[in-house]
PDB file of C-alpha atoms in Angstrom:
ATOM      1  CA  ARG A   1       0.084  -0.057  -0.184  1.00  0.00           C
ATOM      2  CA  TYR A   2       2.730   2.516   0.974  1.00  0.00           C
ATOM      3  CA  ARG A   3       4.925   1.389  -2.431  1.00  0.00           C
ATOM      4  CA  ASP A   4       1.444   2.011  -4.242  1.00  0.00           C
ATOM      5  CA  THR A   5       0.778   5.451  -3.058  1.00  0.00           C
ATOM      6  CA  LEU A   6       4.913   6.433  -3.203  1.00  0.00           C
ATOM      7  CA  ILE A   7       3.881   5.275  -6.920  1.00  0.00           C
ATOM      8  CA  GLY A   8       1.185   7.372  -7.322  1.00  0.00           C
ATOM      9  CA  LEU A   9       2.946  10.351  -5.795  1.00  0.00           C
ATOM     10  CA  ALA A  10       5.749  10.144  -8.459  1.00  0.00           C
ATOM     11  CA  VAL A  11       3.293   9.506 -11.996  1.00  0.00           C
ATOM     12  CA  GLY A  12       1.174  13.209 -10.181  1.00  0.00           C
ATOM     13  CA  THR A  13       3.914  14.912  -9.951  1.00  0.00           C
ATOM     14  CA  ALA A  14       5.148  14.061 -13.259  1.00  0.00           C
ATOM     15  CA  VAL A  15       3.063  14.714 -14.470  1.00  0.00           C
ATOM     16  CA  THR A  16       2.181  18.780 -12.552  1.00  0.00           C
ATOM     17  CA  THR A  17       5.792  18.963 -14.308  1.00  0.00           C
ATOM     18  CA  LEU A  18       4.924  17.886 -17.923  1.00  0.00           C
ATOM     19  CA  TYR A  19       2.173  19.592 -17.928  1.00  0.00           C
ATOM     20  CA  PHE A  20       4.184  23.148 -16.283  1.00  0.00           C
ATOM     21  CA  LYS A  21       6.734  22.785 -18.737  1.00  0.00           C
ATOM     22  CA  LEU A  22       4.338  22.492 -21.501  1.00  0.00           C
ATOM     23  CA  LYS A  23       2.207  25.057 -20.720  1.00  0.00           C
ATOM     24  CA  SER A  24       5.185  28.318 -19.718  1.00  0.00           C
ATOM     25  CA  LYS A  25       6.411  26.774 -23.248  1.00  0.00           C
ATOM     26  CA  ARG A  26       3.030  28.563 -24.689  1.00  0.00           C
ATOM     27  CA  GLU A  27       3.265  30.892 -22.463  1.00  0.00           C
ATOM     28  CA  GLN A  28       6.363  31.627 -23.628  1.00  0.00           C
ATOM     29  CA  LYS A  29       5.946  31.618 -27.065  1.00  0.00           C
ATOM     30  CA  HIS A  30       3.196  33.776 -26.481  1.00  0.00           C
ATOM     31  CA  ASN A  31       4.839  35.975 -25.115  1.00  0.00           C
ATOM     32  CA  ASN A  32       7.235  36.578 -28.172  1.00  0.00           C
ATOM     33  CA  ASN A  33       4.571  36.520 -30.315  1.00  0.00           C
ATOM     34  CA  LEU A  34       3.505  39.987 -28.514  1.00  0.00           C
ATOM     35  CA  LEU A  35       6.906  41.031 -28.462  1.00  0.00           C
ATOM     36  CA  LYS A  36       7.919  40.809 -32.267  1.00  0.00           C
ATOM     37  CA  PHE A  37       4.269  42.416 -32.883  1.00  0.00           C
ATOM     38  CA  SER A  38       4.938  45.507 -30.089  1.00  0.00           C
ATOM     39  CA  ASN A  39       8.675  45.545 -31.837  1.00  0.00           C
ATOM     40  CA  ALA A  40       6.988  46.142 -35.578  1.00  0.00           C
ATOM     41  CA  THR A  41       4.527  48.390 -34.579  1.00  0.00           C
ATOM     42  CA  LYS A  42       7.159  50.986 -33.639  1.00  0.00           C
ATOM     43  CA  THR A  43       8.923  53.513 -35.651  1.00  0.00           C
ATOM     44  CA  HIS A  44      12.846  54.662 -35.661  1.00  0.00           C
ATOM     45  CA  ASN A  45      13.668  57.894 -35.359  1.00  0.00           C
ATOM     46  CA  ASP A  46      17.109  59.498 -36.154  1.00  0.00           C
ATOM     47  CA  ASN A  47      18.778  57.653 -33.625  1.00  0.00           C
ATOM     48  CA  ASN A  48      17.618  54.760 -34.439  1.00  0.00           C
ATOM     49  CA  THR A  49      16.078  54.027 -31.287  1.00  0.00           C
ATOM     50  CA  ALA A  50      12.169  52.649 -30.799  1.00  0.00           C
ATOM     51  CA  THR A  51       9.607  55.508 -30.728  1.00  0.00           C
ATOM     52  CA  PRO A  52       6.063  53.926 -30.366  1.00  0.00           C
ATOM     53  CA  PRO A  53       3.473  54.285 -33.025  1.00  0.00           C
ATOM     54  CA  THR A  54       1.770  58.885 -33.747  1.00  0.00           C
ATOM     55  CA  SER A  55      -1.466  59.236 -35.281  1.00  0.00           C
ATOM     56  CA  LYS A  56       0.248  59.207 -38.595  1.00  0.00           C
ATOM     57  CA  THR A  57       1.657  55.289 -38.114  1.00  0.00           C
ATOM     58  CA  LYS A  58      -1.019  52.893 -39.679  1.00  0.00           C
ATOM     59  CA  THR A  59      -0.997  50.082 -37.321  1.00  0.00           C
ATOM     60  CA  THR A  60      -3.927  46.672 -37.723  1.00  0.00           C
ATOM     61  CA  LEU A  61      -4.284  44.512 -34.942  1.00  0.00           C
ATOM     62  CA  PRO A  62      -5.019  40.762 -34.463  1.00  0.00           C
ATOM     63  CA  PRO A  63      -8.195  40.316 -33.680  1.00  0.00           C
ATOM     64  CA  SER A  64      -6.804  37.939 -30.958  1.00  0.00           C
ATOM     65  CA  PHE A  65      -4.940  41.109 -29.541  1.00  0.00           C
ATOM     66  CA  ARG A  66      -7.707  42.993 -28.908  1.00  0.00           C
ATOM     67  CA  ALA A  67      -9.742  39.663 -27.668  1.00  0.00           C
ATOM     68  CA  GLU A  68      -6.896  39.008 -25.500  1.00  0.00           C
ATOM     69  CA  GLN A  69      -6.629  43.062 -24.964  1.00  0.00           C
ATOM     70  CA  LEU A  70     -10.030  43.390 -23.957  1.00  0.00           C
ATOM     71  CA  SER A  71     -10.321  38.733 -22.587  1.00  0.00           C
ATOM     72  CA  ARG A  72     -11.558  40.507 -18.809  1.00  0.00           C
ATOM     73  CA  ASN A  73     -14.401  43.176 -19.243  1.00  0.00           C
ATOM     74  CA  SER A  74     -15.778  40.394 -21.618  1.00  0.00           C
ATOM     75  CA  LEU A  75     -16.228  38.144 -18.285  1.00  0.00           C
ATOM     76  CA  TYR A  76     -17.582  41.009 -16.602  1.00  0.00           C
ATOM     77  CA  PHE A  77     -20.092  42.297 -19.319  1.00  0.00           C
ATOM     78  CA  SER A  78     -23.005  39.955 -20.503  1.00  0.00           C
ATOM     79  CA  PRO A  79     -22.186  39.265 -24.549  1.00  0.00           C
ATOM     80  CA  SER A  80     -25.119  42.028 -25.575  1.00  0.00           C
ATOM     81  CA  GLY A  81     -22.991  44.552 -22.289  1.00  0.00           C
ATOM     82  CA  PHE A  82     -20.361  43.882 -24.014  1.00  0.00           C
ATOM     83  CA  GLN A  83     -20.562  44.205 -27.389  1.00  0.00           C
ATOM     84  CA  SER A  84     -22.794  47.465 -26.584  1.00  0.00           C
ATOM     85  CA  LEU A  85     -20.472  48.419 -24.722  1.00  0.00           C
ATOM     86  CA  THR A  86     -18.069  47.840 -28.257  1.00  0.00           C
ATOM     87  CA  SER A  87     -20.201  49.412 -30.126  1.00  0.00           C
ATOM     88  CA  SER A  88     -20.032  52.762 -28.513  1.00  0.00           C
ATOM     89  CA  ARG A  89     -19.732  56.400 -29.194  1.00  0.00           C
ATOM     90  CA  ILE A  90     -19.033  58.520 -25.796  1.00  0.00           C
ATOM     91  CA  ILE A  91     -17.955  62.417 -26.390  1.00  0.00           C
ATOM     92  CA  VAL A  92     -16.051  63.498 -22.887  1.00  0.00           C
ATOM     93  CA  VAL A  93     -16.300  66.836 -23.046  1.00  0.00           C
ATOM     94  CA  GLY A  94     -13.257  68.420 -20.450  1.00  0.00           C
ATOM     95  CA  ALA A  95      -9.808  66.744 -20.569  1.00  0.00           C
ATOM     96  CA  GLY A  96      -8.302  67.345 -16.969  1.00  0.00           C
ATOM     97  CA  GLY A  97      -8.544  66.327 -14.355  1.00  0.00           C
ATOM     98  CA  VAL A  98     -11.724  63.920 -14.266  1.00  0.00           C
ATOM     99  CA  GLY A  99     -12.034  63.923 -18.021  1.00  0.00           C
ATOM    100  CA  SER A 100      -8.461  62.612 -18.742  1.00  0.00           C
ATOM    101  CA  HIS A 101      -8.966  59.476 -16.437  1.00  0.00           C
ATOM    102  CA  CYS A 102     -12.161  58.695 -17.950  1.00  0.00           C
ATOM    103  CA  ALA A 103     -11.651  58.987 -21.520  1.00  0.00           C
ATOM    104  CA  TYR A 104      -8.363  57.440 -20.288  1.00  0.00           C
ATOM    105  CA  MET A 105     -10.495  54.270 -18.697  1.00  0.00           C
ATOM    106  CA  LEU A 106     -13.545  54.129 -21.613  1.00  0.00           C
ATOM    107  CA  ALA A 107     -10.814  53.933 -24.294  1.00  0.00           C
ATOM    108  CA  ARG A 108      -8.301  50.626 -22.131  1.00  0.00           C
ATOM    109  CA  SER A 109     -12.475  49.287 -22.240  1.00  0.00           C
ATOM    110  CA  GLY A 110     -13.644  48.718 -25.367  1.00  0.00           C
ATOM    111  CA  VAL A 111     -15.652  51.841 -26.376  1.00  0.00           C
ATOM    112  CA  LYS A 112     -15.634  52.243 -30.321  1.00  0.00           C
ATOM    113  CA  HIS A 113     -15.392  55.789 -30.483  1.00  0.00           C
ATOM    114  CA  LEU A 114     -14.126  58.601 -29.003  1.00  0.00           C
ATOM    115  CA  ARG A 115     -14.280  62.127 -28.861  1.00  0.00           C
ATOM    116  CA  LEU A 116     -12.474  64.521 -26.670  1.00  0.00           C
ATOM    117  CA  ILE A 117     -13.418  68.307 -26.353  1.00  0.00           C
ATOM    118  CA  ASP A 118     -11.432  70.874 -24.411  1.00  0.00           C
ATOM    119  CA  TYR A 119     -10.166  74.258 -25.348  1.00  0.00           C
ATOM    120  CA  ASP A 120      -7.059  73.883 -22.707  1.00  0.00           C
ATOM    121  CA  GLN A 121      -3.696  73.425 -22.337  1.00  0.00           C
ATOM    122  CA  VAL A 122      -1.272  71.107 -20.009  1.00  0.00           C
ATOM    123  CA  THR A 123      -0.416  73.315 -17.480  1.00  0.00           C
ATOM    124  CA  LEU A 124       2.408  72.858 -15.001  1.00  0.00           C
ATOM    125  CA  SER A 125      -0.765  73.247 -12.185  1.00  0.00           C
ATOM    126  CA  SER A 126      -2.738  70.748 -13.913  1.00  0.00           C
ATOM    127  CA  LEU A 127      -0.163  67.805 -14.150  1.00  0.00           C
ATOM    128  CA  ASN A 128      -0.909  66.511 -10.706  1.00  0.00           C
ATOM    129  CA  ARG A 129      -4.817  65.851 -11.768  1.00  0.00           C
ATOM    130  CA  HIS A 130      -4.114  64.393 -15.851  1.00  0.00           C
ATOM    131  CA  ALA A 131      -3.753  61.164 -16.447  1.00  0.00           C
ATOM    132  CA  CYS A 132      -0.990  60.492 -18.761  1.00  0.00           C
ATOM    133  CA  ALA A 133       0.009  64.456 -19.995  1.00  0.00           C
ATOM    134  CA  THR A 134       3.871  64.549 -18.781  1.00  0.00           C
ATOM    135  CA  LEU A 135       6.464  67.345 -18.381  1.00  0.00           C
ATOM    136  CA  ALA A 136       7.405  67.445 -21.725  1.00  0.00           C
ATOM    137  CA  ASP A 137       3.778  67.979 -22.331  1.00  0.00           C
ATOM    138  CA  VAL A 138       3.200  71.532 -21.059  1.00  0.00           C
ATOM    139  CA  GLY A 139       1.524  73.968 -23.778  1.00  0.00           C
ATOM    140  CA  ALA A 140       0.614  71.336 -25.088  1.00  0.00           C
ATOM    141  CA  PRO A 141      -3.375  70.954 -26.456  1.00  0.00           C
ATOM    142  CA  LYS A 142      -5.050  68.635 -23.274  1.00  0.00           C
ATOM    143  CA  VAL A 143      -7.502  66.536 -25.749  1.00  0.00           C
ATOM    144  CA  ARG A 144      -3.798  66.454 -28.118  1.00  0.00           C
ATOM    145  CA  VAL A 145      -1.768  64.672 -24.793  1.00  0.00           C
ATOM    146  CA  LEU A 146      -4.582  62.632 -24.481  1.00  0.00           C
ATOM    147  CA  LYS A 147      -5.465  60.813 -28.000  1.00  0.00           C
ATOM    148  CA  ASP A 148      -1.754  60.305 -28.305  1.00  0.00           C
ATOM    149  CA  ALA A 149      -1.043  59.105 -25.326  1.00  0.00           C
ATOM    150  CA  ILE A 150      -5.035  56.511 -26.202  1.00  0.00           C
ATOM    151  CA  GLU A 151      -3.966  55.495 -29.912  1.00  0.00           C
ATOM    152  CA  ARG A 152      -0.504  53.762 -28.061  1.00  0.00           C
ATOM    153  CA  ILE A 153      -3.199  51.396 -25.773  1.00  0.00           C
ATOM    154  CA  CYS A 154      -4.632  50.803 -29.151  1.00  0.00           C
ATOM    155  CA  PRO A 155      -3.170  51.995 -32.478  1.00  0.00           C
ATOM    156  CA  ASP A 156      -5.788  49.862 -33.716  1.00  0.00           C
ATOM    157  CA  GLY A 157      -8.806  52.500 -35.602  1.00  0.00           C
ATOM    158  CA  THR A 158     -10.987  49.430 -36.392  1.00  0.00           C
ATOM    159  CA  TYR A 159     -10.933  48.763 -33.005  1.00  0.00           C
ATOM    160  CA  LEU A 160     -11.089  53.037 -31.432  1.00  0.00           C
ATOM    161  CA  THR A 161     -11.305  56.294 -33.241  1.00  0.00           C
ATOM    162  CA  VAL A 162     -10.609  59.411 -30.697  1.00  0.00           C
ATOM    163  CA  ASP A 163     -12.125  62.138 -32.458  1.00  0.00           C
ATOM    164  CA  ALA A 164      -9.817  65.424 -30.484  1.00  0.00           C
ATOM    165  CA  ARG A 165     -11.202  68.983 -30.587  1.00  0.00           C
TER     166      ARG A 165
END
């Protein structure tokens, strides 16, 4: 009886080890594919250093990447609720402390179209409240800074379009 327990334990350990090795290889292959895609979407400047794509760069995401990006959201909402979210058009008036965070999270949730409206520029005093502005953005229109940040989240215009005014 003791021998049977040891054999069962050894077989169970071997199967578990094999499972995690295969899972690890599969995840590593998937992560390598994501890394290749990430590097392919970057452009290079004169110094040959990678920079994120801008609105002038056209990027196409494979549907599986977008599906994985939104996988947790699709689990949270019902299928009809998630479909409603991913086909919605939302206007955010004000791209400051509240509006920038709101637009940023709406983009991450899978909204199809965002219109951002704000006349103001990023100031030193607004940096601590803005969702994505940095010191380098001081003086730039808040909607442009926000649009650039959102397009780094989802650079494919077929899944998310941002109209900044």
